[in-house]
Coordinates of N, CA and C in Angstrom, one line a residue:
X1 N 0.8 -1.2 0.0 CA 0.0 0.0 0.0 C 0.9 1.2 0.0
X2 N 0.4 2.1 -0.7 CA 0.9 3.4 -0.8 C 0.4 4.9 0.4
X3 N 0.8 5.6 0.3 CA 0.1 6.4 1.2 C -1.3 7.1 0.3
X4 N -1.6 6.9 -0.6 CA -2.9 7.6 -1.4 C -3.8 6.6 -1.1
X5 N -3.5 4.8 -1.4 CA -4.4 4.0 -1.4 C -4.4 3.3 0.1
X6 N -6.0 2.4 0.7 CA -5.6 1.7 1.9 C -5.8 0.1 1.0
X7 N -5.7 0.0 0.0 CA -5.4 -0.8 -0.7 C -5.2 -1.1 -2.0
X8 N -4.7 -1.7 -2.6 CA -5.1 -2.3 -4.5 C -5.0 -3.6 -4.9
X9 N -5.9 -3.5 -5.9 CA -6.1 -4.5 -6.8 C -4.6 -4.1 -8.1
X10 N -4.8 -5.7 -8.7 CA -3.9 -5.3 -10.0 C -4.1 -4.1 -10.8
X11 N -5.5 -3.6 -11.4 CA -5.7 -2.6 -12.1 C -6.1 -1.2 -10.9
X12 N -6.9 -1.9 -9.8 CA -7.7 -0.5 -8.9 C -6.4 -0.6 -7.6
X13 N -6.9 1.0 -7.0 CA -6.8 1.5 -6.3 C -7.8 2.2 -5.1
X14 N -8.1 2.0 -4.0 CA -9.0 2.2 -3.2 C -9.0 3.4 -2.0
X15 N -9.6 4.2 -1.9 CA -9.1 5.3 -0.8 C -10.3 6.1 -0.7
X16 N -9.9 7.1 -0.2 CA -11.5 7.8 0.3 C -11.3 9.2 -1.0
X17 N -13.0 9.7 -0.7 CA -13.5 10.3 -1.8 C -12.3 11.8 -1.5
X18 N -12.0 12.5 -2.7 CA -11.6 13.8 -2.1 C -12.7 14.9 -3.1
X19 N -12.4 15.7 -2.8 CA -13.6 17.1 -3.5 C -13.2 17.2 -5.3
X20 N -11.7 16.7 -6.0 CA -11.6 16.7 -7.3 C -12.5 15.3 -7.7
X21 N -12.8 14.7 -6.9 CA -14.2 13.2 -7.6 C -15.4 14.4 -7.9
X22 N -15.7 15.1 -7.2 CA -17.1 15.4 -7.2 C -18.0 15.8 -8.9
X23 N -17.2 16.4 -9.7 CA -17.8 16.6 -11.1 C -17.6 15.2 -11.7
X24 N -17.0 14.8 -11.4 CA -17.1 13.4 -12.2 C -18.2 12.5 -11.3
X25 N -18.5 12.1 -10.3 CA -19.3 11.8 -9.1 C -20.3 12.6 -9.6
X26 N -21.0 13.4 -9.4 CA -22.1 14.1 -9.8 C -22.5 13.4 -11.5
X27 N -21.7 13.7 -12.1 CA -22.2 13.5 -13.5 C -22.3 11.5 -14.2
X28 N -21.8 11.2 -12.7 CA -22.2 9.1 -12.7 C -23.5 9.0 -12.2
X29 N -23.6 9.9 -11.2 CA -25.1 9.7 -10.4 C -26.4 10.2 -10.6
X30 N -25.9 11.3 -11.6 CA -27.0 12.1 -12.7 C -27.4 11.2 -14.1
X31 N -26.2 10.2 -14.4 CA -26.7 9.7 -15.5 C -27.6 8.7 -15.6
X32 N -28.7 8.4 -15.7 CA -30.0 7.9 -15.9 C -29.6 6.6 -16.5
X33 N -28.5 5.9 -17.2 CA -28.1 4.8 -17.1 C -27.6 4.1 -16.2
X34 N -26.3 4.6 -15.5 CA -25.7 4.7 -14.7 C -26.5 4.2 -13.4
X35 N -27.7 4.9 -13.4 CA -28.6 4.5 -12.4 C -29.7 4.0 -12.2
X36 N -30.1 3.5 -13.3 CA -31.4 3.0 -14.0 C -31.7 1.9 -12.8
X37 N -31.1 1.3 -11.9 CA -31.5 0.2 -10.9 C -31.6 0.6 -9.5
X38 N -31.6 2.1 -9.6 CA -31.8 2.9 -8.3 C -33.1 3.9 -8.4
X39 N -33.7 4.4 -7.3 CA -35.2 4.6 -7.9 C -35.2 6.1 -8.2
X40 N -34.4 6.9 -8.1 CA -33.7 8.0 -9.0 C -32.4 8.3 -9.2
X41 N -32.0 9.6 -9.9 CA -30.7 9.7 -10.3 C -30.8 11.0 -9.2
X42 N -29.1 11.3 -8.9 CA -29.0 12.4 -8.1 C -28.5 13.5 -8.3
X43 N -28.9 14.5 -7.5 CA -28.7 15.7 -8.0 C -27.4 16.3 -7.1
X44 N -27.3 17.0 -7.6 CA -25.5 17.7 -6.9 C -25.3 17.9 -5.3
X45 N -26.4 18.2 -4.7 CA -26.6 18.2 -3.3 C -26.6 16.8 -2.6
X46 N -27.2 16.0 -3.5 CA -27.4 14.7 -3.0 C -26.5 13.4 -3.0
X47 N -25.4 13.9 -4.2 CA -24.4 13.8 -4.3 C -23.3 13.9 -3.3
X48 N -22.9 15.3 -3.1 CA -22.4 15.9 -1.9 C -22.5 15.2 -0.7
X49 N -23.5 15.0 -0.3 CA -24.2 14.1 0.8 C -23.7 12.6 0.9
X50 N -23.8 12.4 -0.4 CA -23.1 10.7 -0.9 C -21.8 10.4 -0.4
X51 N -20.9 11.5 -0.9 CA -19.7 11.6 -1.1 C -19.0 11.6 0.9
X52 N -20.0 12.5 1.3 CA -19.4 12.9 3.2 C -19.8 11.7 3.7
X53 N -21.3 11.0 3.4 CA -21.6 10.2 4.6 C -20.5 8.8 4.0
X54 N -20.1 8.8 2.8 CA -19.5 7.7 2.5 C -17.9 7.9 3.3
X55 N -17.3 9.0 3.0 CA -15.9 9.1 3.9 C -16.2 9.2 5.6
X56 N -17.6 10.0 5.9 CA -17.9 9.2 7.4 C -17.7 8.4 8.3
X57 N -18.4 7.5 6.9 CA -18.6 5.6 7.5 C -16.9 5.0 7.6
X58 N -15.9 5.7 6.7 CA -14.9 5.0 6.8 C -13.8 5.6 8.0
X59 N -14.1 6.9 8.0 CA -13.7 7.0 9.4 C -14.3 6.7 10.9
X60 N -15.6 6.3 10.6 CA -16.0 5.9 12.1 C -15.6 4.0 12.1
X61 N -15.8 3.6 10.8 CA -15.8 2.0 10.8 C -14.7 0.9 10.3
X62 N -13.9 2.6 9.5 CA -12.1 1.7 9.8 C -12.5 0.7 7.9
X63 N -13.6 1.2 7.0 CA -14.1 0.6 5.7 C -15.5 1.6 5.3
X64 N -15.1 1.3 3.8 CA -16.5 2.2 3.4 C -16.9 1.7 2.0
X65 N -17.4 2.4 1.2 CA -17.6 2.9 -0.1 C -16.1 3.2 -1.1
X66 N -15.6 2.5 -1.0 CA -14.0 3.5 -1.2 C -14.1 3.9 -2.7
X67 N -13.8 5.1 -3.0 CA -13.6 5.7 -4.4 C -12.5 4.7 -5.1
X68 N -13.0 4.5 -5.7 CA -11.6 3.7 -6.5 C -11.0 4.5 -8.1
X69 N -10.2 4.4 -8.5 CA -8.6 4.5 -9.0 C -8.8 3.4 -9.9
X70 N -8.8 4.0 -11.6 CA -7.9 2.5 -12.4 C -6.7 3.2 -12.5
X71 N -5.7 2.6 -12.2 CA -4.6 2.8 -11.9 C -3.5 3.2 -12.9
X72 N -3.9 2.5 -13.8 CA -3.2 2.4 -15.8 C -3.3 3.7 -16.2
X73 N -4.8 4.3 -15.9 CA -5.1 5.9 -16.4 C -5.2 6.7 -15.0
X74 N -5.3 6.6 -14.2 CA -4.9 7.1 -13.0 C -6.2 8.2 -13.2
X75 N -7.2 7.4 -13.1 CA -8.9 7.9 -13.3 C -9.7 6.9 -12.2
X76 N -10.2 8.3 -11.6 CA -11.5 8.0 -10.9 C -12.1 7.4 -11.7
X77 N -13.2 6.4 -11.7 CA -14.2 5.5 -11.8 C -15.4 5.1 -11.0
X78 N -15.3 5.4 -9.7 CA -16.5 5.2 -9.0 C -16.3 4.6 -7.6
X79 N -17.2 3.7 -7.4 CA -17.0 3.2 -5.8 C -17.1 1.9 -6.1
X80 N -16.3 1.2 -4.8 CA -16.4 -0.4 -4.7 C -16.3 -0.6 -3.3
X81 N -17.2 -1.0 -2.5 CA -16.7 -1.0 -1.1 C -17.8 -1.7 -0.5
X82 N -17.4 -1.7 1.0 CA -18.1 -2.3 2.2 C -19.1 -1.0 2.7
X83 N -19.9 -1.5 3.4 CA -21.1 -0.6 4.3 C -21.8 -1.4 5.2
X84 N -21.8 -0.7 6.7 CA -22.9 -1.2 7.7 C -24.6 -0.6 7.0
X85 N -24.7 -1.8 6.9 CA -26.6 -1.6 6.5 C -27.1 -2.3 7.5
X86 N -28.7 -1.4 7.9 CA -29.3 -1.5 9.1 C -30.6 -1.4 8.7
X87 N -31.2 -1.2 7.3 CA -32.9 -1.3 6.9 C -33.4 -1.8 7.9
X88 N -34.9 -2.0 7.6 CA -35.4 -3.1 8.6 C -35.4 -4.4 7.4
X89 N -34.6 -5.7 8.2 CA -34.7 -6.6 7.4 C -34.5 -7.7 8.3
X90 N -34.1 -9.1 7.9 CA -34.2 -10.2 8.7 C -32.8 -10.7 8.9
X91 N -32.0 -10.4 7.6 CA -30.5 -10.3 7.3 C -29.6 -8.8 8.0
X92 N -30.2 -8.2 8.6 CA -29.3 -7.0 9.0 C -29.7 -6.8 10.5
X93 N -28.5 -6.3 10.8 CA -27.9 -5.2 10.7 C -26.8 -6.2 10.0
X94 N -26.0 -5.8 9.1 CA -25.1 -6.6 8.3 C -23.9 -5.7 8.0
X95 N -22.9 -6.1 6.9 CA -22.0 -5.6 6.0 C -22.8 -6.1 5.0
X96 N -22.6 -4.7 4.0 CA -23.1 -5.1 2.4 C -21.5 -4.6 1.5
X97 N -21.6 -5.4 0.5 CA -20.7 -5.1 -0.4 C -21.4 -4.6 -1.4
X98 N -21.2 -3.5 -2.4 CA -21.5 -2.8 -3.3 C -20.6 -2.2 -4.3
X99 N -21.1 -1.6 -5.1 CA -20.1 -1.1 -6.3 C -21.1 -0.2 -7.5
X100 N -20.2 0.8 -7.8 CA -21.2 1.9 -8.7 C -20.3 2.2 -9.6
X101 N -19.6 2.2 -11.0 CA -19.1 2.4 -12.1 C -19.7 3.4 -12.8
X102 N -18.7 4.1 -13.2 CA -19.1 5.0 -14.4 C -19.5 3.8 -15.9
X103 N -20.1 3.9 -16.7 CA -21.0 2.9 -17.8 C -19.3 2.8 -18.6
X104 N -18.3 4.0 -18.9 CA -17.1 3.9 -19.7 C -16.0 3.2 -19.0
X105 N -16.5 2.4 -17.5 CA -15.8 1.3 -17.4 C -16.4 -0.2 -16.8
X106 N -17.6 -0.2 -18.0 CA -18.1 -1.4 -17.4 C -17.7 -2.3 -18.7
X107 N -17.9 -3.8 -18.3 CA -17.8 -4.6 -19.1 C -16.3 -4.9 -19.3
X108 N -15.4 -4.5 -18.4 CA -13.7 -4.8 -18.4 C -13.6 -5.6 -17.6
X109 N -14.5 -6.3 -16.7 CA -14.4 -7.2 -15.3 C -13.5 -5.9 -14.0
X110 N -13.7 -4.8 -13.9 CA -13.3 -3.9 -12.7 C -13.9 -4.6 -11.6
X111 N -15.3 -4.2 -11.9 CA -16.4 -4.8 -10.8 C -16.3 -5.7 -10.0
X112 N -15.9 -6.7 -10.8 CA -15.3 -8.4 -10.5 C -14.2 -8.3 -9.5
X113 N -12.8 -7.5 -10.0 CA -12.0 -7.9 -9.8 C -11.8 -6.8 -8.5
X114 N -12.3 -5.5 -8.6 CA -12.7 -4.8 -7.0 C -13.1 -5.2 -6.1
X115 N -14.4 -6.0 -6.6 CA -15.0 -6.5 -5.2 C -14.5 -7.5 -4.8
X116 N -14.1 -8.7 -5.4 CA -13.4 -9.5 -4.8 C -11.9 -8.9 -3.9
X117 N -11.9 -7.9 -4.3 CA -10.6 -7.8 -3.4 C -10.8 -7.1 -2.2
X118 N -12.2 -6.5 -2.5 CA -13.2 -6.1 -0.8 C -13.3 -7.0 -0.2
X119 N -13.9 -8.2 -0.7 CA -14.2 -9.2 0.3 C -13.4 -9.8 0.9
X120 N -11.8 -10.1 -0.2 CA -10.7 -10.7 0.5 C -10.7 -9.7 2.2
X121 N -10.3 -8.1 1.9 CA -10.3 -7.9 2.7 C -11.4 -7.6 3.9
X122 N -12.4 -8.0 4.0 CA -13.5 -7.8 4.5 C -13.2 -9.1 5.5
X123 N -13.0 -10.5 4.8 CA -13.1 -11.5 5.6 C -11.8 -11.7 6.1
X124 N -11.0 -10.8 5.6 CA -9.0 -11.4 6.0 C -8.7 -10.4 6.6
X125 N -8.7 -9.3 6.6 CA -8.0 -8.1 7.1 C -9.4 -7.2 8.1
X126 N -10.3 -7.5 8.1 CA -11.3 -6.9 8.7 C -12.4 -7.8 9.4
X127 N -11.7 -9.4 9.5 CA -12.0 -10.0 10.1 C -13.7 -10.3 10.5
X128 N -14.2 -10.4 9.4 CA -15.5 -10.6 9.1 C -16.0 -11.9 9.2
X129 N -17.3 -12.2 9.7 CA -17.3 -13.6 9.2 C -18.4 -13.4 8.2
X130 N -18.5 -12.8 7.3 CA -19.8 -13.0 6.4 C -20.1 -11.3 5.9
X131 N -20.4 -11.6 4.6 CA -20.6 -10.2 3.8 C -21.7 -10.8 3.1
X132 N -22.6 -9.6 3.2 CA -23.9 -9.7 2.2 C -23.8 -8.6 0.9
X133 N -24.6 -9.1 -0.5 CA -25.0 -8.0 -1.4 C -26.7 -8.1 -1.6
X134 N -26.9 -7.3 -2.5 CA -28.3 -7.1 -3.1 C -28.6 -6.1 -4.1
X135 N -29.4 -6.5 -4.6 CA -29.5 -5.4 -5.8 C -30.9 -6.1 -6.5
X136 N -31.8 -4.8 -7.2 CA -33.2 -5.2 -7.3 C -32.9 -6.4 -8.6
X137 N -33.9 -7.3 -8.8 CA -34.0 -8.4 -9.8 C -33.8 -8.0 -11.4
X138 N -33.8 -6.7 -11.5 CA -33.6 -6.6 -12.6 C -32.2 -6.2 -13.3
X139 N -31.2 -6.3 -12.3 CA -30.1 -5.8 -12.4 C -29.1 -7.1 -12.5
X140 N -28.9 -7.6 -13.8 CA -28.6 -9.3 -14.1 C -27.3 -8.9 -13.9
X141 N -26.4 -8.0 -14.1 CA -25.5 -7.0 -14.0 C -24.2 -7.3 -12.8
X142 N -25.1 -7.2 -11.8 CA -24.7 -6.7 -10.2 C -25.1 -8.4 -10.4
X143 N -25.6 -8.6 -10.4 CA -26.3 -10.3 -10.0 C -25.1 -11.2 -10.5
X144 N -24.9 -10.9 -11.9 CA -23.5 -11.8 -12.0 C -22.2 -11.7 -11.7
X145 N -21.9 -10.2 -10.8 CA -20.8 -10.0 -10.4 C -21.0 -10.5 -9.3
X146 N -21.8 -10.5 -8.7 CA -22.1 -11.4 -6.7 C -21.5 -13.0 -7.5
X147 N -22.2 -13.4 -8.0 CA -21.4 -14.9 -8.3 C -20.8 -15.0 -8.8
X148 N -19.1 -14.4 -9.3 CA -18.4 -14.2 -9.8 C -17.9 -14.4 -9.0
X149 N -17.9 -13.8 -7.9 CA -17.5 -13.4 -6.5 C -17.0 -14.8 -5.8
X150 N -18.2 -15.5 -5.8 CA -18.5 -16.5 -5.1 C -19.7 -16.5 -3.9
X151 N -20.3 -15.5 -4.1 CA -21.5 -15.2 -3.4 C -22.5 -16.1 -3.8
X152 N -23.0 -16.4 -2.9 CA -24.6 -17.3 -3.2 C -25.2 -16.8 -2.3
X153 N -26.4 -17.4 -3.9 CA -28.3 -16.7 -3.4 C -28.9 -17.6 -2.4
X154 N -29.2 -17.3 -1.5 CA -30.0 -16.9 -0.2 C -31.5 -16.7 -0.4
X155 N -31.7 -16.0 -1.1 CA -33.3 -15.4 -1.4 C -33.5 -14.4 -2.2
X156 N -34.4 -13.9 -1.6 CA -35.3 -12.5 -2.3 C -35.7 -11.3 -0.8
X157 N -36.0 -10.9 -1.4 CA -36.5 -9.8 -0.4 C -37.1 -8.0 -1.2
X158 N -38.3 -7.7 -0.6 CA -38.7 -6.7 -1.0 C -38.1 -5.6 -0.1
X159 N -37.3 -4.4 -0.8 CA -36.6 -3.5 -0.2 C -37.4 -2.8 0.6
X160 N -37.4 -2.8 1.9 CA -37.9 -1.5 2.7 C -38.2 -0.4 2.3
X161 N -36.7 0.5 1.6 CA -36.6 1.7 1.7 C -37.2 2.1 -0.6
X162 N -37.5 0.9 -0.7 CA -38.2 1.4 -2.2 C -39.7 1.7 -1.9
X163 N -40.3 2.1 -2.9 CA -41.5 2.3 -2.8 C -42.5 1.0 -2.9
X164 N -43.2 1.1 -2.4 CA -44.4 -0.3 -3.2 C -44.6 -0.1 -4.1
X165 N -44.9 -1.3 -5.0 CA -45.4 -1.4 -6.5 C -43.9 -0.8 -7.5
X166 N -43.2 -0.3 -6.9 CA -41.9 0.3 -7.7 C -41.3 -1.1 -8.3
X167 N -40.6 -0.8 -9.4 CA -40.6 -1.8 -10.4 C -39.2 -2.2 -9.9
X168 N -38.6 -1.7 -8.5 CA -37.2 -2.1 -8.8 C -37.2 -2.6 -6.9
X169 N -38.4 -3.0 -6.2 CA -38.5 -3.3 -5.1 C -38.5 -4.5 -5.0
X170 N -38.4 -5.5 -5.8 CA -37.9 -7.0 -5.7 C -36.4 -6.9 -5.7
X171 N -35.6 -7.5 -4.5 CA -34.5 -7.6 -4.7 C -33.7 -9.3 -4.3
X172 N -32.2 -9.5 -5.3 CA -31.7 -10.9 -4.7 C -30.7 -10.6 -3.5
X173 N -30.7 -11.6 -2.9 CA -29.6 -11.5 -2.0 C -28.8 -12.6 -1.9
X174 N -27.8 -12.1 -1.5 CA -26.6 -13.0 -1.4 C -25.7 -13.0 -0.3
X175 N -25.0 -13.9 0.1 CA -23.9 -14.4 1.1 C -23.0 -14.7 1.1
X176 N -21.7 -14.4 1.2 CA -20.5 -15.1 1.4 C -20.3 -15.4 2.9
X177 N -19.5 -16.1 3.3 CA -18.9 -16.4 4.7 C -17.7 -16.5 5.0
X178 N -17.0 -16.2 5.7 CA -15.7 -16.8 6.4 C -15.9 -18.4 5.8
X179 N -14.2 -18.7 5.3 CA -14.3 -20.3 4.8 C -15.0 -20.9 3.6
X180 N -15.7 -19.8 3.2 CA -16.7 -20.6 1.4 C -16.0 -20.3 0.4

């Protein structure tokens, strides 16, 4: 590790958000593709918001959301990280693993190859016994990166914090553990 990153992958780089992400951050979270599996896109304040409570979580929890770095172009790309989630659910209070790409770096296996190196350290260096994901059923996307992973499905579950009837309130879930 370097003093910029608290870790890397072969191609990423992981660390917390600084204020030069934010035009690029704003303009991933505004884009309507980008977010098409979230039940809006966000606006610059909301953003902002994104960006603090995410370097928050990693200074109160020692892990976060980490902005990640491809490293080859020495370009922000988005987030890949851990988070305490506490919805009301049956599976939480938990660790979720997640990940958000800009669309001009999908389809290279990043996603793949980030998260798995969250989870390495989630279960090895952060001494986890078990990490959860989720993402609504429509997002085959996120769904094949969790088993990529080595994640297995668990179930279903209707998101709390979506709306009812909302087309993106079915969601899969998944599990890794210590040892699988």
């Amino acid at each position: 590790m370097n003093d910029r990153y608290f870790f890397t992958s072969k191609r990423l780089g992981f660390r917390k958000f600084k204020d030069s992400d934010f035009d690029f951050f704003y303009s991933m979270n505004s884009d309507s593709e980008v977010m098409k599996h979230f039940p809006s896109v966000l606006d610059k304040e909301q953003t902002l918001s994104l960006m603090n409570r995410i370097n928050d979580h990693i200074d109160e929890r020692g892990f976060g959301f980490y902005a990640v770095d491809l490293l080859s172009e020495n370009a922000f790309i988005g987030f890949i990280g851990l988070k305490r989630t506490n919805f009301e659910a049956d599976f939480t209070p938990c660790v979720e693993i997640g990940w958000r790409l800009d669309k001009k770096f999908w389809n290279r296996g990043l996603a793949t190859e980030g998260s798995a190196r969250c989870l390495d350290h989630a279960l090895s260096h952060l001494n986890l016994d078990e990490v959860y994901s989720f993402t609504s059923l429509l997002n085959k996307a996120s769904e094949k990166v969790m088993q990529k992973i080595g994640m297995k499905k668990i179930g279903e579950f209707d998101h709390p914090l979506v709306e009812d009837n909302h087309p993106l309130k079915a969601h899969c879930l998944y599990r890794i553990s210590k040892g699988t």
